[in-house]
mmCIF file of C-alpha atoms in Angstrom:
data_model
loop_
_atom_site.group_PDB
_atom_site.id
_atom_site.type_symbol
_atom_site.label_atom_id
_atom_site.label_comp_id
_atom_site.label_asym_id
_atom_site.label_seq_id
_atom_site.Cartn_x
_atom_site.Cartn_y
_atom_site.Cartn_z
ATOM 1 C CA LEU N 1 -65.989 53.960 -35.760
ATOM 2 C CA ASP N 2 -68.440 56.783 -35.970
ATOM 3 C CA LEU N 3 -69.426 57.007 -39.611
ATOM 4 C CA LEU N 4 -72.722 58.810 -39.287
ATOM 5 C CA SER N 5 -72.933 60.828 -36.094
ATOM 6 C CA TRP N 6 -72.280 64.153 -37.840
ATOM 7 C CA SER N 7 -74.030 63.266 -41.107
ATOM 8 C CA PRO N 8 -76.805 65.543 -42.368
ATOM 9 C CA CYS N 9 -78.534 62.366 -43.586
ATOM 10 C CA ARG N 10 -79.969 61.285 -40.234
ATOM 11 C CA ASN N 11 -82.495 58.773 -41.573
ATOM 12 C CA ARG N 12 -79.781 57.020 -43.612
ATOM 13 C CA SER N 13 -82.005 56.789 -46.696
ATOM 14 C CA CYS N 14 -79.660 58.894 -48.819
ATOM 15 C CA LEU N 15 -76.540 56.830 -48.106
ATOM 16 C CA PRO N 16 -75.392 53.640 -49.847
ATOM 17 C CA PRO N 17 -76.137 50.374 -48.028
ATOM 18 C CA THR N 18 -72.441 49.494 -47.633
ATOM 19 C CA ILE N 19 -72.113 52.284 -45.064
ATOM 20 C CA PHE N 20 -74.279 50.307 -42.655
ATOM 21 C CA ALA N 21 -72.243 47.133 -42.459
ATOM 22 C CA PRO N 22 -71.295 46.539 -38.822
ATOM 23 C CA LEU N 23 -68.079 48.474 -38.364
ATOM 24 C CA SER N 24 -67.259 48.991 -34.745
ATOM 25 C CA ILE N 25 -64.271 48.873 -32.515
ATOM 26 C CA ALA N 26 -65.279 48.354 -28.921
ATOM 27 C CA PHE N 27 -62.945 49.259 -26.101
ATOM 28 C CA PRO N 28 -63.609 47.201 -22.995
ATOM 29 C CA ALA N 29 -63.212 48.869 -19.636
ATOM 30 C CA SER N 30 -59.862 47.129 -19.274
ATOM 31 C CA GLY N 31 -58.436 49.467 -21.910
ATOM 32 C CA SER N 32 -57.547 46.548 -24.172
ATOM 33 C CA HIS N 33 -57.755 47.109 -27.920
ATOM 34 C CA SER N 34 -58.626 43.489 -28.530
ATOM 35 C CA GLN N 35 -62.405 43.483 -29.089
ATOM 36 C CA VAL N 36 -63.179 44.063 -32.773
ATOM 37 C CA ASN N 37 -66.687 43.474 -34.100
ATOM 38 C CA TYR N 38 -66.109 43.351 -37.849
ATOM 39 C CA THR N 39 -64.157 41.106 -40.134
ATOM 40 C CA LYS N 40 -63.371 43.619 -42.890
ATOM 41 C CA VAL N 41 -64.124 47.074 -44.160
ATOM 42 C CA PRO N 42 -66.773 46.646 -46.894
ATOM 43 C CA ASP N 43 -65.229 46.662 -50.363
ATOM 44 C CA GLY N 44 -67.628 49.425 -51.444
ATOM 45 C CA LEU N 45 -65.976 51.926 -49.116
ATOM 46 C CA ASP N 46 -62.954 53.728 -50.504
ATOM 47 C CA TRP N 47 -62.137 55.621 -47.301
ATOM 48 C CA ILE N 48 -62.939 55.099 -43.657
ATOM 49 C CA SER N 49 -62.279 57.468 -40.776
ATOM 50 C CA VAL N 50 -61.518 57.113 -37.104
ATOM 51 C CA ASP N 51 -61.835 59.832 -34.466
ATOM 52 C CA TYR N 52 -59.498 59.670 -31.490
ATOM 53 C CA TYR N 53 -58.968 62.440 -28.978
ATOM 54 C CA PRO N 54 -56.727 63.163 -25.986
ATOM 55 C CA ASP N 55 -59.492 62.465 -23.493
ATOM 56 C CA GLU N 56 -59.507 58.878 -24.836
ATOM 57 C CA GLY N 57 -55.867 58.224 -25.604
ATOM 58 C CA THR N 58 -52.673 59.454 -27.211
ATOM 59 C CA ILE N 59 -51.630 60.074 -30.791
ATOM 60 C CA GLU N 60 -49.438 56.977 -30.512
ATOM 61 C CA GLY N 61 -52.519 55.057 -29.385
ATOM 62 C CA ALA N 62 -54.447 56.332 -32.393
ATOM 63 C CA ARG N 63 -51.756 55.081 -34.716
ATOM 64 C CA ALA N 64 -51.777 51.697 -32.960
ATOM 65 C CA ILE N 65 -55.542 51.410 -33.513
ATOM 66 C CA PHE N 66 -55.044 51.998 -37.225
ATOM 67 C CA GLU N 67 -52.108 49.618 -37.533
ATOM 68 C CA LYS N 68 -53.435 46.793 -35.363
ATOM 69 C CA LEU N 69 -57.202 46.987 -35.792
ATOM 70 C CA LEU N 70 -58.134 48.923 -38.897
ATOM 71 C CA TYR N 71 -55.463 48.319 -41.559
ATOM 72 C CA PRO N 72 -55.664 44.516 -41.365
ATOM 73 C CA LYS N 73 -59.396 44.831 -42.160
ATOM 74 C CA MET N 74 -58.874 47.086 -45.199
ATOM 75 C CA ALA N 75 -58.469 46.034 -48.824
ATOM 76 C CA ALA N 76 -55.534 47.332 -50.856
ATOM 77 C CA HIS N 77 -57.678 49.964 -52.613
ATOM 78 C CA GLN N 78 -58.931 51.498 -49.359
ATOM 79 C CA GLY N 79 -57.533 54.472 -47.503
ATOM 80 C CA ALA N 80 -58.033 55.849 -44.027
ATOM 81 C CA LEU N 81 -58.748 59.322 -42.728
ATOM 82 C CA PHE N 82 -57.762 60.382 -39.252
ATOM 83 C CA VAL N 83 -59.909 62.878 -37.358
ATOM 84 C CA PRO N 84 -57.557 64.744 -35.001
ATOM 85 C CA PRO N 85 -58.932 67.070 -32.311
ATOM 86 C CA THR N 86 -59.201 70.826 -32.808
ATOM 87 C CA TYR N 87 -61.172 71.969 -29.807
ATOM 88 C CA GLY N 88 -60.963 73.874 -26.595
ATOM 89 C CA THR N 89 -63.134 73.511 -23.543
ATOM 90 C CA ILE N 90 -64.283 75.131 -20.352
ATOM 91 C CA ALA N 91 -61.446 75.825 -17.954
ATOM 92 C CA ASN N 92 -62.188 73.209 -15.310
ATOM 93 C CA THR N 93 -62.029 70.304 -17.813
ATOM 94 C CA THR N 94 -58.987 71.335 -19.876
ATOM 95 C CA ASP N 95 -56.502 68.844 -18.495
ATOM 96 C CA GLN N 96 -59.044 65.994 -18.667
ATOM 97 C CA LEU N 97 -60.210 66.690 -22.237
ATOM 98 C CA CYS N 98 -57.153 68.227 -23.897
ATOM 99 C CA CYS N 99 -54.156 66.531 -22.306
ATOM 100 C CA ASN N 100 -55.481 63.700 -20.183
ATOM 101 C CA ASN N 101 -52.695 61.852 -18.414
ATOM 102 C CA VAL N 102 -54.871 58.823 -17.576
ATOM 103 C CA THR N 103 -55.936 57.252 -20.893
ATOM 104 C CA ARG N 104 -56.072 53.730 -22.274
ATOM 105 C CA ASP N 105 -52.734 54.437 -24.005
ATOM 106 C CA GLY N 106 -50.992 56.201 -21.158
ATOM 107 C CA PRO N 107 -50.457 59.904 -20.544
ATOM 108 C CA ASN N 108 -50.590 62.706 -23.079
ATOM 109 C CA PRO N 109 -47.923 65.406 -22.859
ATOM 110 C CA PRO N 110 -48.896 67.897 -20.147
ATOM 111 C CA CYS N 111 -50.582 71.088 -21.339
ATOM 112 C CA HIS N 112 -50.979 72.814 -17.953
ATOM 113 C CA GLY N 113 -54.514 73.953 -18.700
ATOM 114 C CA ASN N 114 -53.741 75.173 -22.218
ATOM 115 C CA CYS N 115 -55.926 73.356 -24.752
ATOM 116 C CA THR N 116 -54.349 75.229 -27.660
ATOM 117 C CA ALA N 117 -50.912 73.887 -26.723
ATOM 118 C CA ALA N 118 -52.293 70.334 -26.605
ATOM 119 C CA MET N 119 -54.101 70.703 -29.940
ATOM 120 C CA LEU N 120 -50.927 72.076 -31.547
ATOM 121 C CA GLN N 121 -49.068 68.956 -30.390
ATOM 122 C CA TRP N 122 -51.793 66.696 -31.811
ATOM 123 C CA ALA N 123 -51.868 68.616 -35.113
ATOM 124 C CA ARG N 124 -48.119 68.343 -35.659
ATOM 125 C CA ALA N 125 -48.032 64.673 -34.663
ATOM 126 C CA SER N 126 -51.067 63.852 -36.853
ATOM 127 C CA TYR N 127 -49.492 65.534 -39.844
ATOM 128 C CA ASP N 128 -46.132 63.846 -39.296
ATOM 129 C CA TRP N 129 -47.877 60.489 -39.073
ATOM 130 C CA ALA N 130 -49.992 61.114 -42.179
ATOM 131 C CA ARG N 131 -46.930 62.050 -44.240
ATOM 132 C CA THR N 132 -45.175 58.799 -43.374
ATOM 133 C CA ASP N 133 -48.130 56.424 -43.658
ATOM 134 C CA PRO N 134 -49.321 55.672 -47.210
ATOM 135 C CA ARG N 135 -52.669 54.322 -45.951
ATOM 136 C CA ILE N 136 -53.627 57.735 -44.542
ATOM 137 C CA VAL N 137 -55.360 59.663 -47.332
ATOM 138 C CA GLY N 138 -56.369 62.682 -45.309
ATOM 139 C CA LEU N 139 -56.809 64.449 -42.025
ATOM 140 C CA THR N 140 -60.223 65.833 -41.110
ATOM 141 C CA PRO N 141 -59.814 67.909 -37.946
ATOM 142 C CA TRP N 142 -62.811 68.165 -35.606
ATOM 143 C CA HIS N 143 -64.367 70.713 -35.044
ATOM 144 C CA TRP N 144 -64.636 74.124 -36.734
ATOM 145 C CA ASP N 145 -67.249 76.292 -35.018
ATOM 146 C CA THR N 146 -67.392 77.493 -31.460
ATOM 147 C CA PHE N 147 -70.659 76.538 -29.797
ATOM 148 C CA PRO N 148 -72.715 79.436 -28.399
ATOM 149 C CA VAL N 149 -73.005 77.946 -24.905
ATOM 150 C CA PRO N 150 -69.829 77.024 -22.986
ATOM 151 C CA GLN N 151 -69.610 73.259 -22.558
ATOM 152 C CA ASN N 152 -67.061 70.518 -23.047
ATOM 153 C CA PHE N 153 -65.444 70.782 -26.490
ATOM 154 C CA TYR N 154 -67.232 74.102 -27.147
ATOM 155 C CA VAL N 155 -64.330 76.109 -28.571
ATOM 156 C CA GLY N 156 -63.723 75.265 -32.226
ATOM 157 C CA LEU N 157 -60.737 75.628 -34.528
ATOM 158 C CA SER N 158 -62.141 78.873 -35.934
ATOM 159 C CA SER N 159 -61.564 80.485 -32.506
ATOM 160 C CA MET N 160 -58.069 79.112 -31.849
ATOM 161 C CA ALA N 161 -55.795 81.399 -33.901
ATOM 162 C CA PRO N 162 -52.426 79.614 -33.418
ATOM 163 C CA LEU N 163 -53.995 76.238 -34.204
ATOM 164 C CA LEU N 164 -55.883 77.626 -37.204
ATOM 165 C CA GLU N 165 -52.647 79.091 -38.567
ATOM 166 C CA LEU N 166 -50.876 75.744 -38.164
ATOM 167 C CA TRP N 167 -53.639 73.860 -39.999
ATOM 168 C CA LYS N 168 -53.591 76.501 -42.754
ATOM 169 C CA SER N 169 -49.832 76.057 -43.138
ATOM 170 C CA ILE N 170 -50.249 72.276 -43.244
ATOM 171 C CA GLY N 171 -52.893 72.653 -45.950
ATOM 172 C CA LYS N 172 -50.661 74.998 -47.930
ATOM 173 C CA GLU N 173 -47.755 72.535 -47.718
ATOM 174 C CA ILE N 174 -49.997 69.772 -49.019
ATOM 175 C CA ILE N 175 -51.434 71.854 -51.864
ATOM 176 C CA ASP N 176 -48.048 73.293 -52.855
ATOM 177 C CA GLY N 177 -46.289 69.917 -52.557
ATOM 178 C CA THR N 178 -43.711 71.408 -50.187
ATOM 179 C CA GLN N 179 -44.112 68.987 -47.264
ATOM 180 C CA ARG N 180 -41.073 68.987 -45.045
ATOM 181 C CA ASP N 181 -39.320 65.767 -44.140
ATOM 182 C CA VAL N 182 -40.361 64.150 -40.870
#
């Protein structure tokens, strides 16, 4: 669990001490989801988030992590946020980073070099999951901006028009209370 890697508070002095309790899920090279290094999510945390991307696993694998490893460690008052991917990449790494077919959870749907297509699949599946799982309190897609220098994950949601439109429509459904049935 990566609670602080994108935090503007790098020295940790401005964050409450409960943030720093050991919360980690370690994935051994075998791909097993069995090594967990914490006994519970600290009671002082209301929400906890997990990032999981198609270069690591599948959306089904993300849900399994929540159900098998995270939810049993949460108290009844706690909710979870999922951080789905919203990125593109340089052409020669698209299939590896956006629709990897060799992950710890098995293959992702093929995207044939089209990161936007893969991210659209993840967005729809993330939203469908969140609407059917009462422990999910929000989705926090990563990442917004496009980096100035081409690199892995450099294209952000702001530069992926079809994906941006889908996330806008999801947000509108949530705000308007017009979520469709799954």
